[in-house]
XYZ file of C-alpha atoms in Angstrom:
317
model
C 43.140 41.486 41.727
C 45.625 39.420 39.707
C 42.790 37.896 37.670
C 41.417 41.357 36.925
C 44.832 42.625 35.826
C 45.294 39.557 33.590
C 41.898 40.109 31.977
C 42.596 43.808 31.359
C 46.000 42.996 29.867
C 44.488 40.322 27.599
C 41.839 42.725 26.337
C 44.495 45.381 25.705
C 46.647 42.959 23.686
C 43.628 41.764 21.702
C 42.574 45.339 20.919
C 46.090 46.247 19.800
C 46.259 43.161 17.592
C 42.853 43.964 16.095
C 44.013 47.470 15.201
C 47.100 45.978 13.553
C 44.911 43.574 11.529
C 42.866 46.487 10.206
C 45.922 48.579 9.306
C 47.830 45.769 7.585
C 45.008 44.753 5.270
C 44.787 41.495 3.329
C 47.297 39.994 0.950
C 46.060 39.420 -2.581
C 47.055 37.202 -5.461
C 48.407 39.412 -8.220
C 47.351 36.983 -10.929
C 44.373 34.653 -10.993
C 44.357 31.632 -13.290
C 41.141 31.747 -15.323
C 40.997 27.959 -15.021
C 39.914 28.549 -11.429
C 36.691 30.165 -12.608
C 33.752 27.817 -12.254
C 29.976 27.723 -12.667
C 28.422 30.493 -10.631
C 28.228 30.389 -6.864
C 25.169 32.646 -6.632
C 24.034 34.603 -3.585
C 20.526 36.078 -3.489
C 20.511 38.654 -0.681
C 17.729 39.397 1.752
C 16.233 42.698 0.619
C 13.095 42.982 2.732
C 10.705 42.608 -0.214
C 11.469 39.928 -2.815
C 13.481 37.943 -0.276
C 12.694 38.211 3.429
C 13.577 36.381 6.626
C 10.383 34.358 6.203
C 11.619 33.160 2.816
C 14.847 31.973 4.446
C 12.892 29.920 6.962
C 10.689 28.419 4.262
C 13.779 27.461 2.261
C 15.253 25.265 4.994
C 12.090 23.705 6.437
C 11.341 20.167 5.321
C 7.876 18.901 4.426
C 7.465 17.380 7.887
C 7.253 20.812 9.568
C 3.616 21.746 10.187
C 4.052 25.483 10.750
C 6.530 28.201 11.721
C 6.631 31.734 13.073
C 9.465 34.264 12.768
C 10.647 35.546 16.153
C 13.633 37.701 15.240
C 15.932 38.561 12.373
C 19.094 40.597 12.842
C 21.161 41.261 9.752
C 21.837 43.626 6.886
C 19.910 43.705 3.619
C 20.545 44.565 -0.014
C 23.929 44.545 -1.747
C 25.757 44.212 1.564
C 23.355 41.628 2.978
C 24.545 39.296 5.703
C 21.880 36.681 4.931
C 20.332 35.169 1.846
C 19.860 32.118 -0.349
C 22.724 30.438 -2.204
C 22.860 28.116 -5.211
C 25.756 26.444 -7.012
C 27.388 25.139 -3.861
C 28.465 21.825 -5.398
C 30.609 23.439 -8.084
C 31.966 25.900 -5.531
C 33.208 22.952 -3.480
C 31.069 23.106 -0.336
C 29.080 19.962 -1.256
C 25.664 21.487 -0.536
C 23.977 22.659 -3.719
C 21.558 25.211 -2.288
C 20.068 26.594 0.891
C 20.473 29.651 3.087
C 23.637 31.431 4.158
C 24.260 33.595 7.218
C 27.438 35.634 7.636
C 29.324 37.813 10.089
C 30.006 40.014 7.048
C 28.650 40.095 3.506
C 27.334 36.869 1.970
C 28.581 37.995 -1.460
C 32.157 37.914 -0.150
C 32.042 34.103 -0.156
C 31.958 34.036 -3.961
C 35.280 32.909 -5.424
C 37.847 32.343 -6.581
C 39.989 33.008 -3.518
C 42.204 35.968 -4.375
C 42.528 37.572 -0.935
C 44.055 36.382 2.324
C 41.291 38.168 4.182
C 38.003 39.748 3.192
C 35.810 41.820 5.472
C 32.294 43.162 5.387
C 31.579 45.304 8.436
C 27.924 45.132 9.503
C 28.084 47.513 12.479
C 25.711 45.213 14.341
C 25.897 44.060 17.956
C 27.019 40.590 18.921
C 24.895 37.907 20.547
C 24.762 36.984 24.228
C 24.230 33.271 23.540
C 27.285 33.185 21.270
C 29.272 35.076 23.916
C 28.608 32.174 26.276
C 30.241 29.720 23.856
C 33.680 31.362 23.652
C 35.958 33.497 25.863
C 35.730 36.509 23.541
C 32.905 38.967 22.998
C 31.111 38.799 19.662
C 30.300 41.514 17.127
C 28.384 41.746 13.844
C 26.010 38.901 14.627
C 23.502 37.739 12.039
C 20.569 35.984 13.690
C 17.557 34.080 12.383
C 15.249 32.914 15.169
C 11.881 31.237 14.744
C 9.322 28.840 16.179
C 8.316 25.649 14.403
C 5.979 22.709 14.946
C 7.463 19.378 13.778
C 5.823 16.008 13.215
C 8.938 14.169 14.485
C 10.855 13.955 17.770
C 14.431 14.315 16.475
C 15.662 17.031 14.126
C 18.695 16.831 11.832
C 20.417 19.880 10.315
C 22.983 19.689 7.505
C 25.450 22.567 7.101
C 28.953 23.838 6.290
C 30.894 26.470 8.251
C 33.609 28.525 6.543
C 35.783 31.512 7.335
C 38.452 33.876 6.078
C 39.957 33.786 9.584
C 41.578 30.520 8.451
C 44.435 29.658 8.635
C 46.457 32.524 10.072
C 44.215 33.298 13.047
C 43.568 29.776 14.289
C 44.383 29.692 17.999
C 44.016 33.451 18.374
C 41.307 35.498 20.041
C 39.622 36.081 16.680
C 37.615 32.919 17.117
C 34.562 33.455 14.893
C 31.678 31.301 16.047
C 28.148 30.237 15.245
C 25.440 28.323 17.060
C 22.146 26.525 16.516
C 20.249 27.096 19.749
C 17.438 24.539 19.816
C 15.015 25.313 22.638
C 17.813 27.327 24.238
C 20.614 24.748 23.901
C 23.381 24.894 21.280
C 23.411 21.691 19.222
C 26.091 22.849 16.744
C 28.960 21.009 18.401
C 32.231 19.690 17.039
C 31.536 15.979 16.402
C 32.444 13.784 19.346
C 32.905 16.724 21.717
C 30.973 19.313 23.685
C 32.890 22.143 21.985
C 31.199 24.709 19.746
C 32.238 24.799 16.100
C 34.734 27.633 15.600
C 37.949 28.219 13.685
C 39.780 27.055 16.823
C 37.995 23.697 17.050
C 38.081 22.585 13.389
C 41.179 23.470 11.355
C 44.374 22.074 9.817
C 45.743 21.022 13.196
C 42.612 19.981 15.079
C 39.845 17.743 13.740
C 41.538 18.115 10.363
C 39.430 15.296 8.899
C 36.496 17.711 9.119
C 38.395 20.594 7.496
C 38.920 21.573 3.844
C 41.829 23.912 3.171
C 41.545 26.565 0.447
C 44.232 28.974 1.667
C 47.240 29.580 -0.622
C 48.472 32.377 1.639
C 49.071 30.529 4.910
C 49.509 26.857 4.000
C 51.399 24.662 1.558
C 48.833 25.281 -1.190
C 50.265 27.162 -4.160
C 46.834 28.258 -5.364
C 43.245 28.033 -4.117
C 41.497 24.782 -5.012
C 37.824 25.652 -4.697
C 35.743 28.392 -6.251
C 35.027 30.290 -3.071
C 36.774 33.161 -1.331
C 36.742 31.226 1.941
C 40.255 30.297 3.073
C 38.853 27.194 4.725
C 35.600 25.444 5.491
C 34.282 22.304 7.117
C 33.100 19.181 5.434
C 29.327 18.768 5.392
C 28.324 18.311 9.022
C 25.068 17.046 10.484
C 23.843 17.882 13.975
C 20.750 16.611 15.708
C 18.555 17.480 18.651
C 15.411 16.371 20.417
C 12.179 18.241 19.691
C 8.595 17.862 20.849
C 6.350 16.669 18.007
C 3.123 18.583 17.538
C 4.308 21.324 19.890
C 6.007 24.689 19.384
C 9.804 24.474 19.454
C 12.251 27.349 18.976
C 15.584 27.614 17.230
C 18.032 30.473 16.892
C 20.636 30.337 14.122
C 23.414 32.827 14.838
C 26.918 33.623 13.579
C 29.275 36.422 14.608
C 32.782 37.832 14.522
C 34.834 37.422 17.677
C 37.345 39.950 18.998
C 36.818 42.451 16.170
C 34.716 43.042 13.047
C 37.487 42.068 10.616
C 37.364 38.997 8.315
C 34.111 37.268 7.446
C 32.710 33.868 8.354
C 29.723 32.029 6.889
C 27.407 29.135 7.669
C 25.565 27.395 4.823
C 22.447 25.385 5.702
C 21.013 23.002 3.127
C 17.616 23.603 1.530
C 14.945 21.610 3.371
C 17.752 20.831 5.796
C 15.473 20.901 8.835
C 14.149 17.369 8.757
C 13.332 14.325 10.825
C 15.207 12.084 8.375
C 18.937 11.468 8.795
C 20.641 13.058 5.753
C 23.745 11.742 4.034
C 26.487 13.186 6.291
C 29.025 13.484 3.477
C 27.450 13.529 0.014
C 30.740 14.451 -1.669
C 33.723 13.710 0.610
C 36.271 15.142 -1.818
C 34.548 18.030 -3.605
C 36.301 19.119 -6.777
C 34.602 21.809 -8.852
C 34.813 21.442 -12.617
C 37.078 24.247 -13.942
C 35.528 26.437 -16.597
C 38.232 25.455 -19.049
C 37.009 21.854 -19.003
C 33.525 22.730 -20.169
C 34.670 22.939 -23.776
C 35.901 19.338 -23.521
C 32.636 18.200 -21.934
C 30.521 19.955 -24.577
C 32.733 18.583 -27.345
C 32.357 15.022 -26.111
C 28.600 15.508 -25.892
C 28.431 16.694 -29.502
C 30.495 13.722 -30.667
C 28.145 11.307 -28.896
C 25.109 13.064 -30.364
C 26.580 12.994 -33.883
C 27.421 9.281 -33.537
C 23.896 8.522 -32.326
C 22.311 10.348 -35.270
C 24.538 8.537 -37.784
C 23.682 5.163 -36.277
C 19.990 5.984 -36.575
C 20.438 6.760 -40.277
C 22.378 3.538 -40.870
C 19.826 1.399 -39.038
């Protein structure tokens, strides 16, 4: 009876806190330095015609995958899509140039610079039972891409970045947004060196901070956002692996969802051709620093000087 009362009380407190989060709304920077603008972080949304769930699968499969078959896609499409293809990730700071993105909200909300302490795209979708098993909370607004594939190898490697606008203020709370890569029914997206799923509570400023990149000027010692993305925080490039049966049909479910309520978005970015039997570079750019737009004039100017010098030398010689 005591356990039941404790559970009911916890759910009541969480619901009350969620209502408060919705009523308070996000804080915003009143002024954004144009120097923070950077080369475009582009999101192409799933729309059901020019870009479909099948296109997402094809984007991330390496050449050593013999075939695939879509099992299930749950997500929104169009302007408010929760899944799509991204490009420009290097300049945005996430250290993966292109691939697919899945979100518990709108993928377009990840585009920077970071001017809001919290951004939310409500999908009005159900959660996911497999994700529910990873955390104490129930999930909502799940985006799911599930498919079969036949590999030529026996070990698969997946390269990705997880980010969220739940950082940093809701770390340790019940709003523990989560994602999973369920390979043949088992989640392989684990915090390195542990059996814990990757959530805002397992990788953050205080825990596994070497795997975390802070971009939150609202709830940390940063005075302004560093990277050209709305995400308040995100992981370094992570690589997970799992055993597969070569020449046979294997299944994987990629899923991400809100936890506790539908407020504040999270994203997972998976590298193009990131499903491979070859171990990728686990950290291609350990300290990503996007080139501010204001520096492009200097870069172009230096290029013109070098070109002019080269042409003059040719005339002299």
